[in-house]
Amino acid sequence: MKKVVFYVLLSVFLLSSASAISEPFKKNMQASTDYEPLQRHITGYLAQQPGVYGLYFVDLESGQEFGYHSQTIFHAASTFKIPMNLYLYRAAEHGQIELSEQLLFTETHMEGGTGILKSHTPGGSYSIAQLADYSILYSDNVATNILLTRLGKENVKEYMRSLGGQVVDNEQNITCPYDLALYMQEVIQLAKKPSGEKLLDNLFDNLLKDRIPAPLPPGIKVANKIGTWPPTNTYNDAAYVVHPDKPYILVITSENTPGYSAAREVIRHLSELVYHYQSNGTVPASLKQPGTAHATGVCYPLLAGGFYAMINFVQ
């Protein structure tokens, strides 16, 4: 009986969520920037890089947007944790779950890669709120698996579709740059309510800041979630950058890259380029011809707190 009630509530929740979502990236007809030079440079630069990259950009002041391979399918890796947490907090908002509810950690939830619970012995219980924190702050795969047991992977995927997700598959952990930008915009909308501030705060505070945030000026706040999948040399980042004048969303995805170092160089170059364009409206000469990124050095660096930016969420 409880299961039936839950699915009825889920249906109501999805309908109400979908009706409340405004047209994605709705344009503001006020002063706008000409992004054609930036888009042209990005297209030319990415076409030179080994591997396949995707990108989506949204200026949150004007609503202007553009993409590169924006609906190409990429492995989502741990960027999936963004819509999963969106679903979780929306479900809590609608009274479907209690954040204080305790969930049991069993052997079936065990997984390597990022996180801290992998070093804990199964058998303990954790609140949904604590697990949600871990899934973003530490990109904790075990916490994610425990949450999915309670939330239901199919329910999360249906919610992703209700938001307008174009690349959603119940069996595969896949996405596209456009969808990740859509989910990041929903995070910002959710944070306008006190009940939804926590997710955005966690994205600001998460430990994995080696990609889009890395080249930006000190003090610039970035809410982001990376994803890494070594079998396909996939390195992703989805970010909300709080530029002092022109905040924006930037999503970069990849596959078949030469490795972490090369992909990181590409992502950082694009991040620096976009930030400079938001500040000055030009592509600086120093960033116009960065050349081709090649893999160098250690592939998977040890990050703060002892967590590897390596295997992010095996679904």
PDB file of C-alpha atoms in Angstrom:
ATOM      1  CA  MET A   1       0.000   0.000   0.000  1.00  0.00           C
ATOM      2  CA  LYS A   2       2.851   2.389   0.858  1.00  0.00           C
ATOM      3  CA  LYS A   3       4.384   1.729  -2.568  1.00  0.00           C
ATOM      4  CA  VAL A   4       1.126   2.591  -4.342  1.00  0.00           C
ATOM      5  CA  VAL A   5       0.801   5.823  -2.383  1.00  0.00           C
ATOM      6  CA  PHE A   6       4.402   6.715  -3.199  1.00  0.00           C
ATOM      7  CA  TYR A   7       3.864   6.331  -6.951  1.00  0.00           C
ATOM      8  CA  VAL A   8       0.667   8.379  -6.811  1.00  0.00           C
ATOM      9  CA  LEU A   9       2.585  11.118  -5.017  1.00  0.00           C
ATOM     10  CA  LEU A  10       5.379  10.812  -7.568  1.00  0.00           C
ATOM     11  CA  SER A  11       2.951  11.402 -10.434  1.00  0.00           C
ATOM     12  CA  VAL A  12       1.527  14.488  -8.746  1.00  0.00           C
ATOM     13  CA  PHE A  13       5.042  15.713  -7.985  1.00  0.00           C
ATOM     14  CA  LEU A  14       6.236  15.334 -11.588  1.00  0.00           C
ATOM     15  CA  LEU A  15       3.189  17.105 -12.976  1.00  0.00           C
ATOM     16  CA  SER A  16       3.504  19.995 -10.546  1.00  0.00           C
ATOM     17  CA  SER A  17       7.251  20.259 -11.158  1.00  0.00           C
ATOM     18  CA  ALA A  18       6.855  20.319 -14.921  1.00  0.00           C
ATOM     19  CA  SER A  19       4.153  22.985 -14.801  1.00  0.00           C
ATOM     20  CA  ALA A  20       6.311  25.193 -12.578  1.00  0.00           C
ATOM     21  CA  ILE A  21       9.332  25.146 -14.868  1.00  0.00           C
ATOM     22  CA  SER A  22       9.678  28.153 -17.123  1.00  0.00           C
ATOM     23  CA  GLU A  23      10.900  27.926 -20.699  1.00  0.00           C
ATOM     24  CA  PRO A  24      14.599  26.978 -20.522  1.00  0.00           C
ATOM     25  CA  PHE A  25      16.993  29.907 -20.679  1.00  0.00           C
ATOM     26  CA  LYS A  26      14.214  32.371 -21.481  1.00  0.00           C
ATOM     27  CA  LYS A  27      15.642  35.433 -23.132  1.00  0.00           C
ATOM     28  CA  ASN A  28      15.756  38.852 -21.498  1.00  0.00           C
ATOM     29  CA  MET A  29      15.406  41.477 -24.208  1.00  0.00           C
ATOM     30  CA  GLN A  30      17.607  43.972 -22.355  1.00  0.00           C
ATOM     31  CA  ALA A  31      21.177  44.786 -23.382  1.00  0.00           C
ATOM     32  CA  SER A  32      22.920  41.730 -24.798  1.00  0.00           C
ATOM     33  CA  THR A  33      26.406  40.691 -25.855  1.00  0.00           C
ATOM     34  CA  ASP A  34      27.483  39.442 -29.267  1.00  0.00           C
ATOM     35  CA  TYR A  35      28.693  35.910 -28.528  1.00  0.00           C
ATOM     36  CA  GLU A  36      29.411  34.996 -32.147  1.00  0.00           C
ATOM     37  CA  PRO A  37      33.191  35.644 -31.881  1.00  0.00           C
ATOM     38  CA  LEU A  38      33.388  33.542 -28.721  1.00  0.00           C
ATOM     39  CA  GLN A  39      31.353  30.741 -30.233  1.00  0.00           C
ATOM     40  CA  ARG A  40      33.449  30.782 -33.413  1.00  0.00           C
ATOM     41  CA  HIS A  41      36.690  30.574 -31.432  1.00  0.00           C
ATOM     42  CA  ILE A  42      35.423  27.748 -29.228  1.00  0.00           C
ATOM     43  CA  THR A  43      34.222  25.776 -32.244  1.00  0.00           C
ATOM     44  CA  GLY A  44      37.573  26.137 -34.000  1.00  0.00           C
ATOM     45  CA  TYR A  45      39.547  25.288 -30.883  1.00  0.00           C
ATOM     46  CA  LEU A  46      37.556  22.186 -29.967  1.00  0.00           C
ATOM     47  CA  ALA A  47      37.649  20.917 -33.542  1.00  0.00           C
ATOM     48  CA  GLN A  48      41.458  20.734 -33.187  1.00  0.00           C
ATOM     49  CA  GLN A  49      41.428  18.702 -29.990  1.00  0.00           C
ATOM     50  CA  PRO A  50      41.852  14.918 -29.930  1.00  0.00           C
ATOM     51  CA  GLY A  51      38.716  13.287 -28.637  1.00  0.00           C
ATOM     52  CA  VAL A  52      35.187  14.668 -28.622  1.00  0.00           C
ATOM     53  CA  TYR A  53      34.043  17.630 -26.546  1.00  0.00           C
ATOM     54  CA  GLY A  54      30.652  19.137 -25.878  1.00  0.00           C
ATOM     55  CA  LEU A  55      29.805  22.528 -24.407  1.00  0.00           C
ATOM     56  CA  TYR A  56      26.818  24.579 -23.381  1.00  0.00           C
ATOM     57  CA  PHE A  57      26.876  28.200 -22.237  1.00  0.00           C
ATOM     58  CA  VAL A  58      24.071  30.342 -20.834  1.00  0.00           C
ATOM     59  CA  ASP A  59      24.370  33.994 -19.864  1.00  0.00           C
ATOM     60  CA  LEU A  60      21.963  34.232 -16.939  1.00  0.00           C
ATOM     61  CA  GLU A  61      21.389  37.975 -17.328  1.00  0.00           C
ATOM     62  CA  SER A  62      20.319  38.026 -20.977  1.00  0.00           C
ATOM     63  CA  GLY A  63      19.381  34.378 -21.457  1.00  0.00           C
ATOM     64  CA  GLN A  64      21.666  34.159 -24.489  1.00  0.00           C
ATOM     65  CA  GLU A  65      22.998  30.683 -25.040  1.00  0.00           C
ATOM     66  CA  PHE A  66      25.034  28.607 -27.444  1.00  0.00           C
ATOM     67  CA  GLY A  67      26.458  25.127 -27.608  1.00  0.00           C
ATOM     68  CA  TYR A  68      28.912  22.808 -29.290  1.00  0.00           C
ATOM     69  CA  HIS A  69      27.831  19.183 -29.678  1.00  0.00           C
ATOM     70  CA  SER A  70      25.183  20.318 -27.234  1.00  0.00           C
ATOM     71  CA  GLN A  71      22.933  17.267 -27.613  1.00  0.00           C
ATOM     72  CA  THR A  72      25.638  14.714 -28.351  1.00  0.00           C
ATOM     73  CA  ILE A  73      25.533  11.763 -25.959  1.00  0.00           C
ATOM     74  CA  PHE A  74      28.284  11.616 -23.331  1.00  0.00           C
ATOM     75  CA  HIS A  75      28.826   9.477 -20.259  1.00  0.00           C
ATOM     76  CA  ALA A  76      27.402  11.480 -17.362  1.00  0.00           C
ATOM     77  CA  ALA A  77      29.650   9.975 -14.665  1.00  0.00           C
ATOM     78  CA  SER A  78      29.122  11.865 -11.401  1.00  0.00           C
ATOM     79  CA  THR A  79      27.303  14.786 -13.010  1.00  0.00           C
ATOM     80  CA  PHE A  80      24.263  12.506 -12.595  1.00  0.00           C
ATOM     81  CA  LYS A  81      24.373  13.459  -8.932  1.00  0.00           C
ATOM     82  CA  ILE A  82      23.031  16.923  -9.830  1.00  0.00           C
ATOM     83  CA  PRO A  83      19.591  15.786 -11.089  1.00  0.00           C
ATOM     84  CA  MET A  84      19.489  13.028  -8.462  1.00  0.00           C
ATOM     85  CA  ASN A  85      19.833  15.637  -5.728  1.00  0.00           C
ATOM     86  CA  LEU A  86      17.351  17.914  -7.472  1.00  0.00           C
ATOM     87  CA  TYR A  87      14.822  15.103  -7.379  1.00  0.00           C
ATOM     88  CA  LEU A  88      15.624  14.417  -3.726  1.00  0.00           C
ATOM     89  CA  TYR A  89      15.090  18.009  -2.593  1.00  0.00           C
ATOM     90  CA  ARG A  90      11.964  18.432  -4.714  1.00  0.00           C
ATOM     91  CA  ALA A  91      10.588  15.212  -3.219  1.00  0.00           C
ATOM     92  CA  ALA A  92      11.318  16.547   0.272  1.00  0.00           C
ATOM     93  CA  GLU A  93       9.629  19.827  -0.624  1.00  0.00           C
ATOM     94  CA  HIS A  94       6.499  17.901  -1.637  1.00  0.00           C
ATOM     95  CA  GLY A  95       6.513  15.789   1.522  1.00  0.00           C
ATOM     96  CA  GLN A  96       7.448  12.522  -0.224  1.00  0.00           C
ATOM     97  CA  ILE A  97      10.548  11.984   1.891  1.00  0.00           C
ATOM     98  CA  GLU A  98      11.930  13.293   5.160  1.00  0.00           C
ATOM     99  CA  LEU A  99      15.532  14.453   5.118  1.00  0.00           C
ATOM    100  CA  SER A 100      15.923  13.074   8.643  1.00  0.00           C
ATOM    101  CA  GLU A 101      14.950   9.556   7.530  1.00  0.00           C
ATOM    102  CA  GLN A 102      17.677   7.000   8.264  1.00  0.00           C
ATOM    103  CA  LEU A 103      18.872   4.662   5.498  1.00  0.00           C
ATOM    104  CA  LEU A 104      20.877   1.480   6.013  1.00  0.00           C
ATOM    105  CA  PHE A 105      24.278   1.029   4.361  1.00  0.00           C
ATOM    106  CA  THR A 106      24.560  -2.576   3.108  1.00  0.00           C
ATOM    107  CA  GLU A 107      27.172  -4.548   1.161  1.00  0.00           C
ATOM    108  CA  THR A 108      25.169  -4.017  -2.033  1.00  0.00           C
ATOM    109  CA  HIS A 109      25.897  -0.273  -1.870  1.00  0.00           C
ATOM    110  CA  MET A 110      29.676  -0.671  -1.738  1.00  0.00           C
ATOM    111  CA  GLU A 111      31.607   0.942  -4.587  1.00  0.00           C
ATOM    112  CA  GLY A 112      35.106   2.295  -5.119  1.00  0.00           C
ATOM    113  CA  GLY A 113      36.097   5.619  -6.559  1.00  0.00           C
ATOM    114  CA  THR A 114      35.369   8.909  -4.861  1.00  0.00           C
ATOM    115  CA  GLY A 115      33.902   9.375  -1.418  1.00  0.00           C
ATOM    116  CA  ILE A 116      34.452   8.564   2.243  1.00  0.00           C
ATOM    117  CA  LEU A 117      31.822   5.910   2.978  1.00  0.00           C
ATOM    118  CA  LYS A 118      33.764   3.303   0.992  1.00  0.00           C
ATOM    119  CA  SER A 119      36.134   3.167   3.981  1.00  0.00           C
ATOM    120  CA  HIS A 120      33.254   2.541   6.411  1.00  0.00           C
ATOM    121  CA  THR A 121      31.961  -0.883   7.365  1.00  0.00           C
ATOM    122  CA  PRO A 122      28.467  -1.654   6.023  1.00  0.00           C
ATOM    123  CA  GLY A 123      25.754  -1.882   8.646  1.00  0.00           C
ATOM    124  CA  GLY A 124      25.523   1.721   9.746  1.00  0.00           C
ATOM    125  CA  SER A 125      22.631   4.091   9.121  1.00  0.00           C
ATOM    126  CA  TYR A 126      22.785   7.611   7.737  1.00  0.00           C
ATOM    127  CA  SER A 127      20.176  10.315   7.290  1.00  0.00           C
ATOM    128  CA  ILE A 128      19.061  11.245   3.797  1.00  0.00           C
ATOM    129  CA  ALA A 129      20.362  14.766   4.454  1.00  0.00           C
ATOM    130  CA  GLN A 130      23.828  13.463   5.354  1.00  0.00           C
ATOM    131  CA  LEU A 131      23.957  11.172   2.332  1.00  0.00           C
ATOM    132  CA  ALA A 132      22.889  14.014   0.045  1.00  0.00           C
ATOM    133  CA  ASP A 133      25.697  16.149   1.455  1.00  0.00           C
ATOM    134  CA  TYR A 134      28.259  13.388   0.914  1.00  0.00           C
ATOM    135  CA  SER A 135      27.092  12.745  -2.656  1.00  0.00           C
ATOM    136  CA  ILE A 136      27.969  16.316  -3.642  1.00  0.00           C
ATOM    137  CA  LEU A 137      30.692  17.453  -1.231  1.00  0.00           C
ATOM    138  CA  TYR A 138      32.801  14.314  -1.725  1.00  0.00           C
ATOM    139  CA  SER A 139      31.106  12.914  -4.843  1.00  0.00           C
ATOM    140  CA  ASP A 140      30.481   9.871  -2.668  1.00  0.00           C
ATOM    141  CA  ASN A 141      29.488   6.858  -4.750  1.00  0.00           C
ATOM    142  CA  VAL A 142      28.362   4.756  -1.789  1.00  0.00           C
ATOM    143  CA  ALA A 143      26.112   7.564  -0.537  1.00  0.00           C
ATOM    144  CA  THR A 144      24.664   7.856  -4.039  1.00  0.00           C
ATOM    145  CA  ASN A 145      23.914   4.131  -4.193  1.00  0.00           C
ATOM    146  CA  ILE A 146      22.187   4.211  -0.796  1.00  0.00           C
ATOM    147  CA  LEU A 147      20.060   7.166  -1.875  1.00  0.00           C
ATOM    148  CA  LEU A 148      19.091   5.512  -5.159  1.00  0.00           C
ATOM    149  CA  THR A 149      17.816   2.485  -3.249  1.00  0.00           C
ATOM    150  CA  ARG A 150      15.353   4.808  -1.518  1.00  0.00           C
ATOM    151  CA  LEU A 151      14.582   7.213  -4.358  1.00  0.00           C
ATOM    152  CA  GLY A 152      14.441   4.734  -7.242  1.00  0.00           C
ATOM    153  CA  LYS A 153      16.649   5.255 -10.274  1.00  0.00           C
ATOM    154  CA  GLU A 154      13.635   5.140 -12.599  1.00  0.00           C
ATOM    155  CA  ASN A 155      11.927   7.903 -10.598  1.00  0.00           C
ATOM    156  CA  VAL A 156      14.995  10.109 -10.895  1.00  0.00           C
ATOM    157  CA  LYS A 157      15.194   9.500 -14.647  1.00  0.00           C
ATOM    158  CA  GLU A 158      11.507  10.311 -15.082  1.00  0.00           C
ATOM    159  CA  TYR A 159      12.062  13.550 -13.185  1.00  0.00           C
ATOM    160  CA  MET A 160      14.976  14.387 -15.501  1.00  0.00           C
ATOM    161  CA  ARG A 161      12.651  13.967 -18.471  1.00  0.00           C
ATOM    162  CA  SER A 162      10.043  16.183 -16.802  1.00  0.00           C
ATOM    163  CA  LEU A 163      12.622  18.971 -16.593  1.00  0.00           C
ATOM    164  CA  GLY A 164      13.179  18.727 -20.340  1.00  0.00           C
ATOM    165  CA  GLY A 165      16.153  16.380 -20.411  1.00  0.00           C
ATOM    166  CA  GLN A 166      16.813  15.205 -23.978  1.00  0.00           C
ATOM    167  CA  VAL A 167      19.335  12.440 -23.268  1.00  0.00           C
ATOM    168  CA  VAL A 168      17.921  10.237 -20.509  1.00  0.00           C
ATOM    169  CA  ASP A 169      18.099   6.443 -20.423  1.00  0.00           C
ATOM    170  CA  ASN A 170      16.863   4.242 -17.594  1.00  0.00           C
ATOM    171  CA  GLU A 171      19.702   1.746 -18.043  1.00  0.00           C
ATOM    172  CA  GLN A 172      22.645   3.930 -19.069  1.00  0.00           C
ATOM    173  CA  ASN A 173      24.260   6.824 -17.225  1.00  0.00           C
ATOM    174  CA  ILE A 174      24.314   9.245 -20.154  1.00  0.00           C
ATOM    175  CA  THR A 175      23.638  12.927 -20.685  1.00  0.00           C
ATOM    176  CA  CYS A 176      24.438  15.876 -22.966  1.00  0.00           C
ATOM    177  CA  PRO A 177      25.728  19.416 -22.355  1.00  0.00           C
ATOM    178  CA  TYR A 178      22.308  20.989 -22.892  1.00  0.00           C
ATOM    179  CA  ASP A 179      20.687  18.756 -20.275  1.00  0.00           C
ATOM    180  CA  LEU A 180      23.341  19.481 -17.668  1.00  0.00           C
ATOM    181  CA  ALA A 181      22.881  23.219 -18.235  1.00  0.00           C
ATOM    182  CA  LEU A 182      19.148  22.700 -17.783  1.00  0.00           C
ATOM    183  CA  TYR A 183      19.711  20.908 -14.472  1.00  0.00           C
ATOM    184  CA  MET A 184      22.067  23.627 -13.252  1.00  0.00           C
ATOM    185  CA  GLN A 185      19.464  26.268 -14.009  1.00  0.00           C
ATOM    186  CA  GLU A 186      16.960  24.242 -11.999  1.00  0.00           C
ATOM    187  CA  VAL A 187      19.420  24.158  -9.084  1.00  0.00           C
ATOM    188  CA  ILE A 188      19.496  27.965  -9.157  1.00  0.00           C
ATOM    189  CA  GLN A 189      15.697  28.125  -9.239  1.00  0.00           C
ATOM    190  CA  LEU A 190      15.422  25.648  -6.373  1.00  0.00           C
ATOM    191  CA  ALA A 191      17.806  27.739  -4.258  1.00  0.00           C
ATOM    192  CA  LYS A 192      15.360  30.648  -4.322  1.00  0.00           C
ATOM    193  CA  LYS A 193      13.400  28.722  -1.694  1.00  0.00           C
ATOM    194  CA  PRO A 194      14.902  28.186   1.776  1.00  0.00           C
ATOM    195  CA  SER A 195      14.217  24.463   1.429  1.00  0.00           C
ATOM    196  CA  GLY A 196      16.357  24.319  -1.701  1.00  0.00           C
ATOM    197  CA  GLU A 197      19.402  26.344  -0.685  1.00  0.00           C
ATOM    198  CA  LYS A 198      21.346  23.345   0.592  1.00  0.00           C
ATOM    199  CA  LEU A 199      22.030  21.791  -2.811  1.00  0.00           C
ATOM    200  CA  LEU A 200      23.485  24.995  -4.229  1.00  0.00           C
ATOM    201  CA  ASP A 201      25.556  25.506  -1.072  1.00  0.00           C
ATOM    202  CA  ASN A 202      26.969  21.991  -1.411  1.00  0.00           C
ATOM    203  CA  LEU A 203      27.880  22.608  -5.038  1.00  0.00           C
ATOM    204  CA  PHE A 204      29.712  25.769  -3.997  1.00  0.00           C
ATOM    205  CA  ASP A 205      31.520  23.889  -1.217  1.00  0.00           C
ATOM    206  CA  ASN A 206      32.373  20.591  -2.921  1.00  0.00           C
ATOM    207  CA  LEU A 207      36.044  19.625  -2.888  1.00  0.00           C
ATOM    208  CA  LEU A 208      36.545  18.881  -6.580  1.00  0.00           C
ATOM    209  CA  LYS A 209      37.444  22.214  -8.188  1.00  0.00           C
ATOM    210  CA  ASP A 210      40.188  21.190 -10.623  1.00  0.00           C
ATOM    211  CA  ARG A 211      38.425  22.083 -13.887  1.00  0.00           C
ATOM    212  CA  ILE A 212      36.130  25.055 -14.605  1.00  0.00           C
ATOM    213  CA  PRO A 213      36.833  26.866 -11.286  1.00  0.00           C
ATOM    214  CA  ALA A 214      40.628  26.415 -11.378  1.00  0.00           C
ATOM    215  CA  PRO A 215      41.737  29.275 -13.704  1.00  0.00           C
ATOM    216  CA  LEU A 216      39.233  31.865 -12.460  1.00  0.00           C
ATOM    217  CA  PRO A 217      40.223  34.873 -10.318  1.00  0.00           C
ATOM    218  CA  PRO A 218      40.417  34.351  -6.549  1.00  0.00           C
ATOM    219  CA  GLY A 219      37.139  34.947  -4.763  1.00  0.00           C
ATOM    220  CA  ILE A 220      34.885  34.026  -7.689  1.00  0.00           C
ATOM    221  CA  LYS A 221      32.233  31.643  -6.404  1.00  0.00           C
ATOM    222  CA  VAL A 222      31.589  28.567  -8.524  1.00  0.00           C
ATOM    223  CA  ALA A 223      28.949  25.920  -7.895  1.00  0.00           C
ATOM    224  CA  ASN A 224      30.039  22.899  -9.877  1.00  0.00           C
ATOM    225  CA  LYS A 225      29.992  19.140 -10.190  1.00  0.00           C
ATOM    226  CA  ILE A 226      32.617  17.194 -12.071  1.00  0.00           C
ATOM    227  CA  GLY A 227      32.296  13.734 -13.548  1.00  0.00           C
ATOM    228  CA  THR A 228      35.058  11.327 -14.529  1.00  0.00           C
ATOM    229  CA  TRP A 229      34.823   7.993 -16.330  1.00  0.00           C
ATOM    230  CA  PRO A 230      38.273   6.556 -17.187  1.00  0.00           C
ATOM    231  CA  PRO A 231      37.050   3.700 -19.471  1.00  0.00           C
ATOM    232  CA  THR A 232      36.066   6.311 -22.080  1.00  0.00           C
ATOM    233  CA  ASN A 233      38.516   9.022 -20.951  1.00  0.00           C
ATOM    234  CA  THR A 234      35.540  11.182 -20.028  1.00  0.00           C
ATOM    235  CA  TYR A 235      36.106  14.335 -17.968  1.00  0.00           C
ATOM    236  CA  ASN A 236      33.101  16.593 -17.407  1.00  0.00           C
ATOM    237  CA  ASP A 237      32.248  19.692 -15.417  1.00  0.00           C
ATOM    238  CA  ALA A 238      28.939  21.519 -15.019  1.00  0.00           C
ATOM    239  CA  ALA A 239      29.227  24.908 -13.348  1.00  0.00           C
ATOM    240  CA  TYR A 240      27.349  28.007 -12.265  1.00  0.00           C
ATOM    241  CA  VAL A 241      29.891  30.831 -12.199  1.00  0.00           C
ATOM    242  CA  VAL A 242      28.953  33.877 -10.130  1.00  0.00           C
ATOM    243  CA  HIS A 243      30.635  36.477 -12.309  1.00  0.00           C
ATOM    244  CA  PRO A 244      30.327  39.874 -10.553  1.00  0.00           C
ATOM    245  CA  ASP A 245      28.493  41.415 -13.513  1.00  0.00           C
ATOM    246  CA  LYS A 246      27.355  38.592 -15.780  1.00  0.00           C
ATOM    247  CA  PRO A 247      26.786  35.249 -14.031  1.00  0.00           C
ATOM    248  CA  TYR A 248      26.608  32.248 -16.299  1.00  0.00           C
ATOM    249  CA  ILE A 249      26.308  28.501 -16.633  1.00  0.00           C
ATOM    250  CA  LEU A 250      29.089  26.617 -18.391  1.00  0.00           C
ATOM    251  CA  VAL A 251      29.011  22.888 -19.078  1.00  0.00           C
ATOM    252  CA  ILE A 252      31.877  20.992 -20.695  1.00  0.00           C
ATOM    253  CA  THR A 253      31.792  17.261 -21.452  1.00  0.00           C
ATOM    254  CA  SER A 254      34.255  14.971 -23.183  1.00  0.00           C
ATOM    255  CA  GLU A 255      35.112  11.458 -24.289  1.00  0.00           C
ATOM    256  CA  ASN A 256      38.008   9.654 -25.971  1.00  0.00           C
ATOM    257  CA  THR A 257      40.437  12.325 -24.789  1.00  0.00           C
ATOM    258  CA  PRO A 258      44.167  11.550 -24.417  1.00  0.00           C
ATOM    259  CA  GLY A 259      43.675  11.542 -20.648  1.00  0.00           C
ATOM    260  CA  TYR A 260      43.065  13.650 -17.575  1.00  0.00           C
ATOM    261  CA  SER A 261      45.859  16.188 -18.074  1.00  0.00           C
ATOM    262  CA  ALA A 262      44.893  16.959 -21.670  1.00  0.00           C
ATOM    263  CA  ALA A 263      41.172  17.211 -20.924  1.00  0.00           C
ATOM    264  CA  ARG A 264      41.816  19.375 -17.871  1.00  0.00           C
ATOM    265  CA  GLU A 265      43.904  21.760 -19.996  1.00  0.00           C
ATOM    266  CA  VAL A 266      41.096  22.065 -22.550  1.00  0.00           C
ATOM    267  CA  ILE A 267      38.427  22.634 -19.895  1.00  0.00           C
ATOM    268  CA  ARG A 268      40.516  25.222 -18.068  1.00  0.00           C
ATOM    269  CA  HIS A 269      41.280  27.071 -21.305  1.00  0.00           C
ATOM    270  CA  LEU A 270      37.584  27.248 -22.168  1.00  0.00           C
ATOM    271  CA  SER A 271      36.692  28.370 -18.654  1.00  0.00           C
ATOM    272  CA  GLU A 272      39.271  31.161 -18.698  1.00  0.00           C
ATOM    273  CA  LEU A 273      38.168  32.197 -22.175  1.00  0.00           C
ATOM    274  CA  VAL A 274      34.476  32.416 -21.254  1.00  0.00           C
ATOM    275  CA  TYR A 275      35.166  34.325 -18.041  1.00  0.00           C
ATOM    276  CA  HIS A 276      37.320  36.860 -19.905  1.00  0.00           C
ATOM    277  CA  TYR A 277      34.620  37.285 -22.552  1.00  0.00           C
ATOM    278  CA  GLN A 278      31.993  37.914 -19.890  1.00  0.00           C
ATOM    279  CA  SER A 279      34.273  40.565 -18.400  1.00  0.00           C
ATOM    280  CA  ASN A 280      35.527  42.292 -21.555  1.00  0.00           C
ATOM    281  CA  GLY A 281      33.467  41.144 -24.525  1.00  0.00           C
ATOM    282  CA  THR A 282      36.559  40.049 -26.434  1.00  0.00           C
ATOM    283  CA  VAL A 283      38.731  36.998 -27.018  1.00  0.00           C
ATOM    284  CA  PRO A 284      42.160  38.037 -25.668  1.00  0.00           C
ATOM    285  CA  ALA A 285      45.156  37.571 -27.940  1.00  0.00           C
ATOM    286  CA  SER A 286      46.862  35.432 -25.318  1.00  0.00           C
ATOM    287  CA  LEU A 287      44.015  32.914 -25.494  1.00  0.00           C
ATOM    288  CA  LYS A 288      43.371  32.919 -29.234  1.00  0.00           C
ATOM    289  CA  GLN A 289      45.876  30.254 -30.250  1.00  0.00           C
ATOM    290  CA  PRO A 290      46.327  27.814 -27.372  1.00  0.00           C
ATOM    291  CA  GLY A 291      47.131  24.926 -29.690  1.00  0.00           C
ATOM    292  CA  THR A 292      46.314  21.308 -29.049  1.00  0.00           C
ATOM    293  CA  ALA A 293      46.273  19.856 -25.567  1.00  0.00           C
ATOM    294  CA  HIS A 294      48.310  16.699 -25.021  1.00  0.00           C
ATOM    295  CA  ALA A 295      48.406  14.327 -22.087  1.00  0.00           C
ATOM    296  CA  THR A 296      51.287  14.986 -19.721  1.00  0.00           C
ATOM    297  CA  GLY A 297      52.191  14.072 -16.182  1.00  0.00           C
ATOM    298  CA  VAL A 298      50.136  12.023 -13.776  1.00  0.00           C
ATOM    299  CA  CYS A 299      46.687  11.154 -15.024  1.00  0.00           C
ATOM    300  CA  TYR A 300      44.738  11.130 -11.759  1.00  0.00           C
ATOM    301  CA  PRO A 301      45.999  13.662  -9.209  1.00  0.00           C
ATOM    302  CA  LEU A 302      45.350  13.331  -5.507  1.00  0.00           C
ATOM    303  CA  LEU A 303      43.001  16.122  -4.500  1.00  0.00           C
ATOM    304  CA  ALA A 304      42.312  17.852  -1.199  1.00  0.00           C
ATOM    305  CA  GLY A 305      41.207  15.537   1.543  1.00  0.00           C
ATOM    306  CA  GLY A 306      42.667  12.461  -0.116  1.00  0.00           C
ATOM    307  CA  PHE A 307      39.916  11.925  -2.688  1.00  0.00           C
ATOM    308  CA  TYR A 308      40.794  10.959  -6.238  1.00  0.00           C
ATOM    309  CA  ALA A 309      39.163  12.758  -9.174  1.00  0.00           C
ATOM    310  CA  MET A 310      39.171   9.410 -10.847  1.00  0.00           C
ATOM    311  CA  ILE A 311      36.202   7.072 -10.900  1.00  0.00           C
ATOM    312  CA  ASN A 312      33.102   9.136 -10.325  1.00  0.00           C
ATOM    313  CA  PHE A 313      29.988   7.015  -9.922  1.00  0.00           C
ATOM    314  CA  VAL A 314      29.724   3.664 -11.607  1.00  0.00           C
ATOM    315  CA  GLN A 315      26.012   3.249 -12.202  1.00  0.00           C
TER     316      GLN A 315
END
